[in-house]
Amino acid sequence: MKRKTILVLLVGLMAGATPGCSLCSLTNGGIEKPTLIPTNLSSPVSVPTPPVVVVTPTPLPEEMVVGADAEEQLIINLYARVSPSVVNINVISGLEEFSHPEVPGFPESPFPEEFFQRGLGSGFVIDTDGHIVTNNHVVEGARRIQVRFSDDTEAEAEVVGTDPHTDLAVIKVDVPAAMLHPVELGESDALRVGQRAIAIGNPFGFERTVTMGIISAVGRVLRQISGFSLPNLIQTDAAINPGNSGGPLLDSRGKVIGVNTIIFTRTGFSSGVGLAIPVNTVKRVVPELIENGRFAHPWLGIRGYSLNAELAEALDLPVENGILVAEAIRGGPSAQAGLRGGQHEVLVEGFVEPISAGGDIITAINDTEIRSMDDLITYLESTAVGQEVELTIIRDGEKKRLTVELDERPNF
């Protein structure tokens, strides 16, 4: 039986390289092959509640369409109100290193030493100062960013701040305030599965395309290739495709509830499983990006395993849930507080590598039960650098408490 591979695709759209040569792996008329993200074990975080972005939403036009039912009329009005806030982002990125072998007797390469590739993504206006939110992976490495508005006006943009860990970025355009139609930011903590979800973006370069579905799940955690994770993601079946990256996910009132970011797919295109960064993360991160150009993530400084009944039995542990600490990273906040990592390695069936066993087991943080690494990641989303947290641990069969002062996550 053939193994089917599920791909995780960052939904920015990358077009061909210029000049004269395509350096991207292209299929179907210039769509870049999907990016694979392995599921590494990690220990991430996020931050408190800095100032909230204050916006003035564009008024809802009262356009009644003959023959439209109530739901259709809702989407028609929502699109008319919000689509002017959504922009098309065109990015030119430099490929810094491109070399060809020097073969004696052969002529020099006809291609220039420096190549460029083009990318497409989406974004949305958040204020009348010209700030636009998008994904970090849309503008990462950009040499030039061009924004196109709904009236086909184009403007150059500059990067104000980026945060690779949450995959958020803020860019800015210098245009008259009258051209800018800020979105209204909603609330993501109270979202429920089954609520309507509407995406507006530029899939495959088709500008301001609207698709609709529901919220399929909340609280998803995605391991990133960096080793850290994105917590609290919103899962939706609204069609999201390459080029939708950075565009808004909306509720039925037209308020932004997320930023469309990633799709899971076997084909490279939408298969009904898309993930969006929750708007409450946007509210925490974006003000810092505007003010400081970066965001400081709190860091506990551990590696560990999510426990289950099988692993607990194999290691003869006293509990079946929690985090078995494999390593308290040297010099990190947990190590300084006295948390212990693994003391020896054990081969466990079902694990490719030996398990680092004998370390502390984290069962709670600030009296909130921790059953898995995902629980810890989600909790740390609401903490801040410099904040003290109390860990409840089991060491040698006894319950203990440790106070840890969270540090800033380093760039590994």
PDB file of C-alpha atoms in Angstrom, residues 1 23 29 31 42 51 54 86 114 135 137 140 146 154 157 212 249 267 290 302 311 324 345 351 365 383-384 405:
ATOM      1  CA  MET A   1       0.000   0.000   0.000  1.00  0.00           C
ATOM      2  CA  LEU A  23      14.883  29.029  -9.493  1.00  0.00           C
ATOM      3  CA  GLY A  29       1.902  27.455 -13.888  1.00  0.00           C
ATOM      4  CA  ILE A  31       3.063  27.634  -7.881  1.00  0.00           C
ATOM      5  CA  SER A  42       9.063  21.887  21.746  1.00  0.00           C
ATOM      6  CA  PRO A  51      -1.757  48.066  24.360  1.00  0.00           C
ATOM      7  CA  VAL A  54      -7.530  50.750  18.270  1.00  0.00           C
ATOM      8  CA  VAL A  86      -7.783  43.643   2.367  1.00  0.00           C
ATOM      9  CA  GLU A 114      21.992  37.556  -8.320  1.00  0.00           C
ATOM     10  CA  ASN A 135       2.371  36.832   7.825  1.00  0.00           C
ATOM     11  CA  HIS A 137       6.661  34.252   5.839  1.00  0.00           C
ATOM     12  CA  GLU A 140      10.596  37.486   5.085  1.00  0.00           C
ATOM     13  CA  GLN A 146       4.300  46.505  -3.196  1.00  0.00           C
ATOM     14  CA  GLU A 154      -0.416  50.673  -5.632  1.00  0.00           C
ATOM     15  CA  ALA A 157       5.588  49.313   1.753  1.00  0.00           C
ATOM     16  CA  MET A 212     -16.885  30.658   3.581  1.00  0.00           C
ATOM     17  CA  LEU A 249     -10.476  35.200   8.814  1.00  0.00           C
ATOM     18  CA  THR A 267      -2.120  18.163  -3.210  1.00  0.00           C
ATOM     19  CA  ILE A 290       4.825  48.623  15.699  1.00  0.00           C
ATOM     20  CA  ILE A 302      12.924  22.893  28.996  1.00  0.00           C
ATOM     21  CA  LEU A 311       4.940   5.750  28.494  1.00  0.00           C
ATOM     22  CA  LEU A 324       8.446  14.371  31.802  1.00  0.00           C
ATOM     23  CA  GLU A 345      18.419   6.931  28.856  1.00  0.00           C
ATOM     24  CA  PHE A 351      10.219   5.640  20.227  1.00  0.00           C
ATOM     25  CA  ILE A 365       1.698  25.658  36.429  1.00  0.00           C
ATOM     26  CA  THR A 383       2.552  35.020  30.326  1.00  0.00           C
ATOM     27  CA  ALA A 384       5.301  37.629  30.002  1.00  0.00           C
ATOM     28  CA  GLU A 405      11.145  33.574  36.544  1.00  0.00           C
TER      29      GLU A 405
END
